[in-house]
Coordinates of C-alpha atoms and ligand atoms in Angstrom, one line a residue:
X6 CA -18.4 22.3 8.4
X7 CA -16.5 21.1 11.4
X8 CA -12.9 20.4 10.6
X9 CA -13.1 16.7 11.7
X10 CA -15.8 15.8 9.2
X11 CA -14.1 13.6 6.8
X12 CA -15.2 12.7 3.3
X13 CA -13.5 10.4 0.7
X14 CA -12.2 11.9 -2.4
X15 CA -14.5 11.1 -5.4
X16 CA -13.0 9.1 -8.3
X17 CA -12.7 10.7 -11.7
X18 CA -15.5 10.0 -14.1
X19 CA -13.8 8.9 -17.3
X20 CA -17.0 8.7 -19.2
X21 CA -16.7 12.5 -19.4
X22 CA -14.7 13.5 -22.4
X23 CA -13.1 16.5 -20.6
X24 CA -11.6 14.1 -18.0
X25 CA -10.2 11.8 -20.7
X26 CA -8.7 14.9 -22.4
X27 CA -7.1 16.0 -19.2
X28 CA -5.6 12.6 -18.7
X29 CA -4.1 12.5 -22.2
X30 CA -2.8 16.0 -21.8
X31 CA -1.2 15.1 -18.4
X32 CA 0.5 12.1 -20.0
X33 CA 1.9 14.4 -22.7
X34 CA 3.1 16.9 -20.1
X35 CA 4.8 14.2 -18.0
X36 CA 6.4 12.6 -21.0
X37 CA 7.9 16.0 -21.9
X38 CA 9.5 16.1 -18.4
X39 CA 10.9 12.6 -18.5
X40 CA 14.6 11.7 -18.1
X41 CA 15.4 14.3 -15.5
X42 CA 17.9 13.7 -12.7
X43 CA 16.7 13.7 -9.1
X44 CA 18.6 14.3 -5.9
X45 CA 18.2 12.9 -2.3
X46 CA 16.8 15.4 0.1
X47 CA 18.6 15.6 3.4
X48 CA 17.7 18.3 6.0
X49 CA 16.1 20.3 3.1
X50 CA 19.3 20.1 1.0
X51 CA 19.3 18.6 -2.5
X52 CA 22.1 16.0 -2.5
X53 CA 23.3 14.5 -5.8
X54 CA 25.4 11.3 -5.6
X55 CA 27.5 9.4 -8.1
X56 CA 25.4 6.3 -8.0
X57 CA 22.1 6.6 -10.0
X58 CA 19.1 4.4 -10.4
X59 CA 17.5 4.6 -13.8
X60 CA 13.7 4.3 -13.4
X61 CA 12.1 2.7 -16.5
X62 CA 8.6 2.5 -17.8
X63 CA 7.6 -1.2 -17.2
X64 CA 5.4 -1.0 -20.4
X65 CA 8.2 0.3 -22.6
X66 CA 11.8 -0.8 -22.3
X67 CA 13.0 2.3 -24.2
X68 CA 11.4 5.0 -22.0
X69 CA 13.5 6.3 -19.1
X70 CA 11.3 8.0 -16.4
X71 CA 14.2 9.6 -14.5
X72 CA 17.6 9.1 -12.9
X73 CA 17.6 9.2 -9.2
X74 CA 20.7 9.7 -7.0
X75 CA 21.1 6.8 -4.6
X76 CA 22.0 7.2 -0.9
X77 CA 25.0 5.3 0.5
X78 CA 25.8 4.8 4.1
X79 CA 27.3 8.3 4.4
X80 CA 24.1 9.9 3.2
X81 CA 21.9 7.7 5.4
X82 CA 24.0 8.8 8.4
X83 CA 23.6 12.5 7.4
X84 CA 19.9 11.9 7.0
X85 CA 19.7 10.5 10.5
X86 CA 21.5 13.5 11.9
X87 CA 19.2 15.8 10.1
X88 CA 16.1 13.9 11.3
X89 CA 17.4 13.9 14.9
X90 CA 17.9 17.7 14.8
X91 CA 14.5 18.4 13.2
X92 CA 12.8 16.1 15.7
X93 CA 13.8 18.5 18.5
X94 CA 11.7 21.3 17.0
X95 CA 9.0 19.4 15.1
X96 CA 7.8 17.5 18.1
X97 CA 7.0 20.9 19.8
X98 CA 5.0 22.2 16.8
X99 CA 1.3 22.2 17.7
X100 CA -0.7 19.3 16.3
X101 CA -2.9 21.7 14.5
X102 CA 0.0 23.2 12.6
X103 CA 1.3 19.7 11.7
X104 CA -2.2 18.7 10.5
X105 CA -2.4 21.9 8.4
X106 CA 0.7 20.7 6.4
X107 CA -1.3 17.5 5.5
X108 CA -4.4 19.5 4.5
X109 CA -2.3 21.8 2.3
X110 CA -0.6 18.8 0.7
X111 CA -4.0 17.3 0.0
X112 CA -5.1 20.5 -1.7
X113 CA -2.0 20.4 -3.9
X114 CA -2.6 16.8 -4.8
X115 CA -6.2 17.6 -5.7
X116 CA -5.0 20.3 -8.1
X117 CA -2.2 18.1 -9.6
X118 CA -4.2 14.9 -9.6
X119 CA -3.9 14.2 -13.3
X120 CA -0.1 14.8 -13.3
X121 CA 0.3 12.3 -10.5
X122 CA -2.1 9.8 -12.2
X123 CA -0.1 10.1 -15.5
X124 CA 3.2 9.7 -13.8
X125 CA 1.9 6.5 -12.2
X126 CA 0.7 5.2 -15.5
X127 CA 4.2 5.8 -16.9
X128 CA 6.4 4.8 -13.9
X129 CA 4.3 2.1 -12.3
X130 CA 2.3 0.8 -15.3
X131 CA -1.1 1.7 -13.7
X132 CA -4.2 1.8 -15.9
X133 CA -6.1 5.0 -15.7
X134 CA -8.7 4.1 -13.1
X135 CA -6.2 2.3 -10.9
X136 CA -3.8 5.3 -10.9
X137 CA -6.7 7.7 -10.3
X138 CA -7.9 5.6 -7.3
X139 CA -4.3 5.6 -6.0
X140 CA -4.0 9.4 -6.0
X141 CA -7.5 9.7 -4.5
X142 CA -6.5 7.4 -1.7
X143 CA -3.4 9.4 -1.0
X144 CA -5.6 12.5 -0.6
X145 CA -7.9 10.5 1.7
X146 CA -4.9 9.5 3.9
X147 CA -3.8 13.2 4.2
X148 CA -7.4 14.4 5.1
X149 CA -8.1 11.5 7.4
X150 CA -4.8 11.5 9.4
X151 CA -4.9 15.3 9.7
X152 CA -8.3 15.0 11.3
X153 CA -7.3 12.0 13.5
X154 CA -4.4 14.0 14.9
X155 CA -6.7 16.9 15.8
X156 CA -8.9 14.5 17.7
X157 CA -6.0 12.8 19.5
X158 CA -4.7 16.2 20.4
X159 CA -7.9 16.9 22.3
X160 CA -7.1 13.9 24.5
X161 CA -3.8 15.7 25.4
X162 CA -5.9 18.2 27.4
X163 CA -8.2 15.6 28.8
X164 CA -8.3 15.7 32.6
X165 CA -9.0 12.0 33.4
X166 CA -10.0 12.6 37.0
X167 CA -9.9 15.6 39.3
X168 CA -10.3 15.1 42.9
X169 CA -9.3 17.3 45.7
X170 CA -5.8 15.9 45.9
X171 CA -4.6 15.4 42.4
X172 CA -5.0 16.2 38.7
X173 CA -4.4 13.5 36.1
X174 CA -3.6 14.0 32.5
X175 CA -2.9 11.6 29.6
X176 CA -1.2 12.7 26.4
X177 CA 0.4 11.2 23.4
X178 CA 3.9 12.2 22.5
X179 CA 5.8 11.2 19.3
X180 CA 8.4 8.4 19.3
X181 CA 11.4 9.9 17.5
X182 CA 13.0 9.2 14.1
X183 CA 11.3 6.6 12.0
X184 CA 12.4 4.5 9.0
X185 CA 9.6 4.6 6.4
X186 CA 10.1 1.8 3.8
X187 CA 7.5 1.7 1.1
X188 CA 6.4 -0.6 -1.7
X189 CA 6.0 0.2 -5.4
X190 CA 2.5 -1.1 -5.9
X191 CA 0.6 1.9 -4.4
X192 CA 3.4 4.4 -5.0
X193 CA 1.2 7.3 -4.0
X194 CA -1.4 6.0 -1.5
X195 CA 0.8 3.8 0.7
X196 CA 3.8 6.1 0.6
X197 CA 1.6 9.1 1.4
X198 CA -0.2 7.3 4.2
X199 CA 2.8 5.8 5.9
X200 CA 4.8 9.1 5.7
X201 CA 2.0 11.4 6.7
X202 CA 0.9 9.3 9.6
X203 CA 4.4 9.3 11.0
X204 CA 5.0 13.1 10.6
X205 CA 1.6 14.3 11.7
X206 CA 2.2 12.4 14.9
X207 CA 5.3 14.6 15.5
X208 CA 8.0 12.2 14.4
X209 CA 10.7 12.9 11.8
X210 CA 11.6 10.3 9.2
X211 CA 14.0 8.7 6.7
X212 CA 11.9 7.8 3.7
X213 CA 13.2 5.0 1.6
X214 CA 10.8 4.4 -1.3
X215 CA 10.7 1.2 -3.4
X216 CA 13.4 1.3 -6.1
X217 CA 11.1 1.2 -9.2
X218 CA 8.9 4.1 -8.2
X219 CA 11.3 6.7 -7.0
X220 CA 10.3 9.6 -9.3
X221 CA 6.8 9.5 -7.9
X222 CA 8.2 9.4 -4.4
X223 CA 10.4 12.4 -5.1
X224 CA 7.5 14.4 -6.5
X225 CA 5.4 13.7 -3.4
X226 CA 8.3 14.8 -1.1
X227 CA 8.3 18.0 -3.1
X228 CA 4.6 18.5 -2.4
X229 CA 5.2 18.2 1.3
X230 CA 7.9 20.9 1.0
X231 CA 5.5 23.2 -0.9
X232 CA 2.9 22.5 1.8
X233 CA 5.2 24.1 4.3
X234 CA 6.8 21.0 5.9
X235 CA 10.0 22.2 7.7
X236 CA 13.4 21.0 6.5
X237 CA 14.6 17.7 8.0
X238 CA 11.2 16.3 8.9
X239 CA 11.1 14.1 5.8
X240 CA 14.6 13.0 4.6
X241 CA 14.4 11.3 1.2
X242 CA 17.0 8.5 1.0
X243 CA 16.3 6.3 -2.0
X244 CA 18.6 3.4 -2.4
X245 CA 18.8 -0.4 -2.5
X246 CA 16.6 -2.0 0.0
X247 CA 19.2 -4.6 1.0
X248 CA 21.7 -1.8 1.7
X249 CA 20.0 1.4 2.8
X250 CA 16.8 -0.2 4.0
X251 CA 18.8 -2.6 6.1
X252 CA 21.1 0.1 7.4
X253 CA 18.3 2.4 8.6
X254 CA 16.4 -0.5 10.2
X255 CA 19.5 -1.5 12.3
X256 CA 20.5 2.0 13.2
X257 CA 20.5 2.5 17.0
X258 CA 18.9 5.9 16.7
X259 CA 15.9 4.6 14.7
X260 CA 13.0 4.5 17.1
X261 CA 10.4 2.9 14.9
X262 CA 10.1 1.2 11.5
X263 CA 7.0 1.5 9.3
X264 CA 7.3 -1.0 6.5
X265 CA 5.0 -2.2 3.7
X266 CA 6.1 -5.0 1.4
X267 CA 6.7 -8.7 1.1
X268 CA 6.5 -11.2 3.9
X269 CA 10.2 -12.2 3.4
X270 CA 11.5 -8.6 3.8
X271 CA 9.0 -7.8 6.6
X272 CA 10.1 -10.8 8.6
X273 CA 13.8 -10.0 8.3
X274 CA 13.1 -6.4 9.3
X275 CA 11.2 -7.6 12.3
X276 CA 14.1 -9.9 13.3
X277 CA 16.7 -7.1 12.8
X278 CA 14.6 -4.6 14.7
X279 CA 14.4 -6.9 17.7
X280 CA 18.2 -6.7 18.2
X281 CA 19.3 -3.9 20.6
X282 CA 22.4 -2.4 19.1
X283 CA 25.2 -0.5 20.8
X284 CA 24.1 3.0 21.9
X285 CA 20.4 2.1 21.5
X286 CA 18.2 2.9 24.6
X287 CA 14.8 1.6 23.4
X288 CA 13.1 -1.3 21.9
X289 CA 12.2 -0.5 18.3
X290 CA 8.6 -0.5 17.3
X291 CA 7.7 -2.2 14.0
X292 CA 4.6 -1.5 12.0
X293 CA 4.6 -4.0 9.2
X294 CA 2.1 -4.6 6.4
X295 CA 2.9 -7.6 4.4
X296 CA 1.7 -10.0 1.8
X297 CA -1.5 -12.0 1.3
X298 CA -3.0 -15.0 -0.4
X299 CA -6.5 -13.7 -0.5
X300 CA -9.5 -15.8 -1.2
X301 CA -13.0 -15.4 -2.5
X302 CA -15.3 -18.1 -1.2
X303 CA -18.4 -18.8 -3.5
X304 CA -21.3 -20.5 -1.8
X305 CA -23.8 -22.9 -3.4
X306 CA -26.7 -20.4 -3.7
X307 CA -25.1 -17.5 -5.4
X308 CA -25.5 -15.6 -8.6
X309 CA -22.7 -16.9 -10.9
X310 CA -22.5 -13.6 -12.8
X311 CA -21.9 -11.5 -9.7
X312 CA -19.5 -14.1 -8.3
X313 CA -17.4 -14.2 -11.5
X314 CA -17.3 -10.4 -11.8
X315 CA -16.1 -10.0 -8.2
X316 CA -13.4 -12.6 -8.7
X317 CA -12.1 -11.3 -12.0
X318 CA -12.0 -7.7 -10.8
X319 CA -10.3 -8.6 -7.6
X320 CA -7.8 -11.0 -9.3
X321 CA -6.7 -8.9 -12.3
X322 CA -7.1 -5.2 -11.3
X323 CA -3.6 -3.7 -11.6
X324 CA -2.4 -7.0 -12.9
X325 CA -3.1 -8.7 -9.6
X326 CA -0.3 -6.6 -8.0
X327 CA -2.3 -5.6 -5.0
X328 CA -1.7 -7.2 -1.6
X329 CA -5.6 -7.5 -1.4
X330 CA -5.9 -9.2 -4.9
X331 CA -7.9 -12.4 -5.0
X332 CA -5.4 -15.1 -5.9
X333 CA -7.6 -18.0 -4.8
X334 CA -11.2 -18.7 -5.9
X335 CA -12.8 -21.4 -3.8
X336 CA -16.1 -22.4 -5.4
X337 CA -18.9 -24.7 -4.2
X338 CA -19.4 -27.6 -6.5
X339 CA -23.1 -26.7 -7.2
X340 CA -22.1 -23.5 -9.0
X341 CA -18.5 -24.4 -10.0
X342 CA -19.0 -25.1 -13.7
X343 CA -21.1 -22.0 -14.4
X344 CA -18.9 -19.6 -12.3
X345 CA -15.7 -21.0 -13.9
X346 CA -17.1 -20.6 -17.4
X347 CA -17.9 -17.0 -16.6
X348 CA -14.5 -16.3 -15.0
X349 CA -12.8 -17.7 -18.2
X350 CA -15.0 -15.7 -20.4
X351 CA -14.5 -12.4 -18.5
X352 CA -10.7 -13.0 -18.2
X353 CA -10.3 -13.5 -21.9
X354 CA -12.0 -10.2 -22.6
X355 CA -9.5 -8.2 -20.5
X356 CA -7.3 -6.0 -22.7
X357 CA -3.6 -6.3 -21.9
X358 CA -1.2 -3.6 -23.0
X359 CA 0.4 -0.3 -22.5
X360 CA -1.8 1.5 -19.9
X361 CA -1.3 4.9 -21.6
X362 CA -4.2 3.6 -23.7
X363 CA -7.3 4.2 -21.7
X364 CA -9.0 1.0 -22.9
X365 CA -6.3 -1.2 -21.4
X366 CA -7.4 -3.1 -18.3
X367 CA -4.2 -5.0 -17.5
X368 CA -0.9 -3.2 -17.8
X369 CA 2.6 -4.6 -17.3
X370 CA 4.0 -6.2 -14.2
X371 CA 6.5 -4.2 -12.2
X372 CA 9.9 -5.2 -13.6
X373 CA 12.0 -8.1 -14.8
X374 CA 12.3 -9.6 -11.4
X375 CA 8.5 -9.7 -11.0
X376 CA 8.1 -11.0 -14.6
X377 CA 10.5 -13.8 -14.0
X378 CA 8.9 -14.8 -10.7
X379 CA 5.4 -14.7 -12.0
X380 CA 6.2 -16.7 -15.2
X381 CA 8.0 -19.3 -13.0
X382 CA 4.9 -19.6 -10.9
X383 CA 2.8 -20.0 -14.0
X384 CA 5.0 -23.0 -15.0
X385 CA 4.6 -24.4 -11.5
X386 CA 0.8 -24.0 -11.9
X387 CA 0.9 -25.8 -15.2
X388 CA 2.4 -28.8 -13.5
X389 CA 0.2 -28.6 -10.4
X390 CA -3.1 -28.1 -12.3
X391 CA -4.4 -27.0 -15.6
X392 CA -4.3 -23.6 -17.2
X393 CA -7.7 -22.6 -18.7
X394 CA -7.0 -18.9 -19.5
X395 CA -3.8 -17.0 -20.1
X396 CA -0.5 -18.8 -19.3
X397 CA 1.2 -16.6 -21.9
X398 CA 3.5 -13.6 -21.6
X399 CA 5.6 -11.3 -23.6
X400 CA 8.7 -9.2 -22.7
X401 CA 9.7 -7.7 -26.1
X402 CA 8.3 -4.2 -25.4
X403 CA 7.4 -4.3 -21.7
X404 CA 6.8 -6.8 -18.9
X405 CA 3.4 -8.2 -20.0
X406 CA 1.7 -11.3 -18.6
X407 CA -1.7 -12.4 -19.7
X408 CA -4.3 -12.9 -16.9
X409 CA -4.0 -16.6 -16.0
X410 CA -6.5 -18.9 -14.5
X411 CA -5.4 -22.3 -13.1
X412 CA -7.8 -25.1 -12.1
X413 CA -7.8 -28.7 -10.8
X414 CA -5.6 -27.8 -7.9
X415 CA -5.0 -29.3 -4.6
X416 CA -5.6 -26.7 -1.8
X417 CA -2.0 -27.3 -0.6
X418 CA -0.5 -26.7 -4.1
X419 CA 2.2 -24.1 -4.2
X420 CA 0.1 -21.8 -6.3
X421 CA -2.6 -22.1 -3.7
X422 CA -0.2 -21.3 -0.8
X423 CA 2.5 -18.9 -1.9
X424 CA 2.0 -15.2 -2.8
X425 CA 2.6 -14.8 -6.6
X426 CA 1.9 -11.0 -6.8
X427 CA 0.8 -11.0 -10.4
X428 CA -2.2 -11.8 -12.6
X429 CA -2.6 -15.4 -11.6
X430 CA -5.8 -16.9 -10.2
X431 CA -5.9 -20.4 -8.6
X432 CA -9.3 -22.1 -8.5
X433 CA -10.5 -24.9 -6.3
X434 CA -13.8 -26.8 -6.2
X435 CA -15.2 -27.7 -2.8
X436 CA -18.0 -30.0 -1.8
X437 CA -19.4 -27.8 1.0
X438 CA -19.3 -24.4 2.6
X439 CA -17.5 -25.9 5.6
X440 CA -14.7 -27.4 3.4
X441 CA -14.5 -24.0 1.7
X442 CA -14.0 -22.2 5.0
X443 CA -11.2 -24.6 5.9
X444 CA -9.5 -24.0 2.6
X445 CA -9.7 -20.2 2.8
X446 CA -8.0 -20.3 6.2
X447 CA -5.3 -22.8 5.4
X448 CA -2.5 -20.4 4.4
X449 CA 0.0 -18.6 6.6
X450 CA -1.5 -15.2 5.6
X451 CA -4.7 -13.4 6.7
X452 CA -5.1 -10.2 4.8
X453 CA -8.3 -9.9 2.8
X454 CA -11.1 -12.2 1.7
X455 CA -14.6 -12.3 0.5
X456 CA -17.6 -14.6 0.8
X457 CA -20.3 -14.6 -1.8
X458 CA -23.4 -16.1 -0.4
X459 CA -27.1 -15.6 0.2
X460 CA -27.2 -17.8 3.2
X461 CA -27.4 -15.6 6.3
X462 CA -26.1 -18.4 8.6
X463 CA -23.0 -18.9 6.4
X464 CA -22.4 -15.2 6.2
X465 CA -22.5 -15.0 10.0
X466 CA -20.1 -18.0 10.3
X467 CA -17.7 -16.3 7.8
X468 CA -17.8 -13.1 9.9
X469 CA -16.6 -15.1 12.9
X470 CA -14.4 -17.8 11.3
X471 CA -12.9 -16.3 8.0
X472 CA -9.6 -15.2 9.6
X473 CA -8.6 -12.1 7.7
X474 CA -8.1 -8.5 8.7
X475 CA -10.5 -7.3 6.0
X476 CA -13.5 -9.4 5.2
X477 CA -16.0 -8.4 2.4
X478 CA -19.4 -9.9 1.9
X479 CA -21.0 -10.2 -1.6
X480 CA -18.5 -8.0 -3.3
X481 CA -14.8 -7.9 -4.4
X482 CA -12.0 -8.1 -1.9
X483 CA -10.0 -5.1 -3.0
X484 CA -10.4 -1.4 -2.7
X485 CA -10.5 -0.6 1.0
X486 CA -11.6 2.9 1.7
X487 CA -9.6 5.1 4.1
X488 CA -11.6 5.9 7.3
X489 CA -14.3 3.3 6.5
X490 CA -12.5 0.1 6.1
X491 CA -9.3 0.2 8.1
X492 CA -6.8 -2.0 6.3
X493 CA -4.3 -4.6 7.5
X494 CA -4.0 -8.3 8.0
X495 CA -3.5 -11.1 10.5
X496 CA -0.8 -13.8 10.8
X497 CA 2.1 -13.4 8.3
X498 CA 0.2 -10.5 6.6
X499 CA 1.6 -8.1 9.2
X500 CA 1.5 -6.7 12.7
X501 CA -2.2 -6.2 12.7
X502 CA -1.8 -2.4 12.2
X503 CA -4.8 -0.9 10.5
X504 CA -3.9 1.8 8.0
X505 CA -6.7 4.4 7.5
X506 CA -8.3 3.4 10.9
X507 CA -8.7 5.2 14.2
X508 CA -5.9 3.3 15.9
X509 CA -3.2 3.9 13.3
X510 CA -1.6 7.2 14.5
X511 CA -1.3 5.9 18.0
X512 CA 1.1 3.3 16.7
X513 CA 3.5 6.2 16.0
X514 CA 3.2 7.6 19.5
X515 CA 3.6 6.8 23.1
X516 CA 1.3 7.7 25.9
X517 CA 2.4 9.8 28.8
X518 CA 0.5 9.9 32.1
X519 CA 1.0 12.9 34.3
X520 CA -0.3 13.3 37.9
X521 CA 0.0 16.5 39.8
X522 CA -0.6 16.7 43.5
X523 CA -2.8 19.6 44.4
Ligands
NAP616 P1 9.5 -5.8 -1.1 O1 10.4 -6.4 -2.1 O2 9.4 -6.4 0.3 O3 10.0 -4.3 -0.9 C1 9.3 -3.4 0.0 C2 10.3 -2.3 0.4 O4 11.3 -2.9 1.2 C3 11.0 -1.6 -0.8 O5 11.2 -0.3 -0.5 C4 12.4 -2.4 -0.8 O6 13.4 -1.7 -1.4 C5 12.6 -2.5 0.7 N1 13.6 -3.6 1.1 C6 14.0 -4.6 0.3 N2 14.9 -5.4 1.0 C7 15.1 -4.7 2.2 C8 15.8 -5.0 3.4 N3 16.7 -6.1 3.5 N4 15.8 -4.2 4.5 C9 15.0 -3.1 4.4 N5 14.2 -2.8 3.3 C10 14.2 -3.6 2.3 O7 8.0 -5.6 -1.6 P2 7.5 -5.0 -2.9 O8 7.8 -5.9 -4.0 O9 7.9 -3.5 -3.0 O10 5.9 -4.9 -2.7 C11 5.1 -6.0 -2.9 C12 4.8 -6.7 -1.6 O11 4.2 -5.8 -0.7 C13 3.8 -7.9 -1.8 O12 4.2 -8.9 -1.0 C14 2.5 -7.2 -1.3 O13 1.6 -8.2 -0.8 C15 3.0 -6.4 -0.2 N6 2.1 -5.3 0.2 C16 1.4 -5.3 1.3 C17 0.5 -4.3 1.6 C18 -0.3 -4.4 2.9 O14 -0.9 -3.4 3.2 N7 -0.4 -5.5 3.6 C19 0.3 -3.3 0.7 C20 1.1 -3.3 -0.4 C21 2.0 -4.3 -0.7 P3 13.8 -2.0 -2.9 O15 12.6 -1.7 -3.7 O16 15.0 -1.1 -3.1 O17 14.1 -3.5 -3.0

């Protein structure tokens, strides 16, 4: 098999008893390891600091996942020094050798897949199939970006034209030190993808993971070390976003910022990065993947069962805490009553609880901040429309919110316009396909969306006019596959970068054109 043949990692089949046993055993193993103290990693050194973050299980207020040292300005500065030093050697390491680190890391993740899954169930509240898909996607990113780098490296040697008088070459070189700032909702896949893309391109990084999933992040950095990544290439600097994140974004030696998270933080990073600080000799590049207010548009001639299934899966998978989650269902009046009836029926059947139990479909939300924000939005929705499923929550044991469906809404209602990032679905009835298309496009976002229709003309119009980075037809709007469905949105959903696509690595590099007179 040629090295650049890429295949996605298959998902685990949980109908097989041996896989269920492995998952339960992994949960036991990870639970036995809980409560440890974790350091920062700067230039390969483990650095313990006085300030600690206590990572908790969102499904169980009594379970401490781990205590992680937090970086202050001093440590961030040391990490920058280490990254600058490492860059001088790492940028000269052949692309093949850099890619090999990713392939080795993928092999380790494949072997330790159940441990990572179990840790995500405990630290991020991920139900089994969601955690398993997250680890599989992390493996895919490593395999895909490794191969992408090998292909780009061949361009390095490409002689663009060779005449009698000159020889032209074009090659990609890395940018420098990057700030990698990651979210908690895909604590493996997105963290792995953003970090591996930056380093396989020859950059060194300061990695600041989301606060609530720092133990997972530490464990992944450890995998990179075991895969042979030299010291100082990835410097692990967990800490408060508003302090450490902000500091590394503004740092004059930061050459690029790769961020995934909310629109609000992404926008402020974009603004801060635009300012040229004292000692800075470049314009920073920003790769930002931000929020969404994703819609599924149901046409008049569709199968209600299929439509409702796609909507409920997209809205409530991982408690709606996916940037791609369907938070708006826009349904043609001809099928509205039947589709809504099925949505309510399917939503009420979902099992909410601690995702350690394999039968749970909807786990907790991320933390108290998320719980407060989502429950406030539910109250807003109660006033703006009518709640027909859910609307209830419980915070006694963990941060649980029942999947909630709100109807009778105006398309401009707040719950139709603002990202809620939880298990809340807003539903609107429309009188025509055209009106539906206007409604799907009327937010400031443009991340994912789906159209469910049997009308070929409508499908073609949606392909042209449904303004999202990832459009799906006759299926759910979540679950993009690395290498097949490059992922990233338009408008306030980001900088149009496409993770898991053929152009992504180039965003972390700059092209150098060389002409030699003969
Ligand atoms: P967030 O609150 O914006 O945080 C994202 C990251 O930014 C975290 O590491 C956070 O650190 C850090 N941060 C916070 N304030 C900062 C600042 N002032 N300067 C620099 N960094 C700062 O987002 P989140 O709650 O983790 O993730 C959910 C959001 O991400 C949703 O809006 C979702 O749609 C979006 N998302 C988008 C995509 C995509 O591909 N488009 C994928 C996944 C998620 P702390 O954790 O320490 O605050």
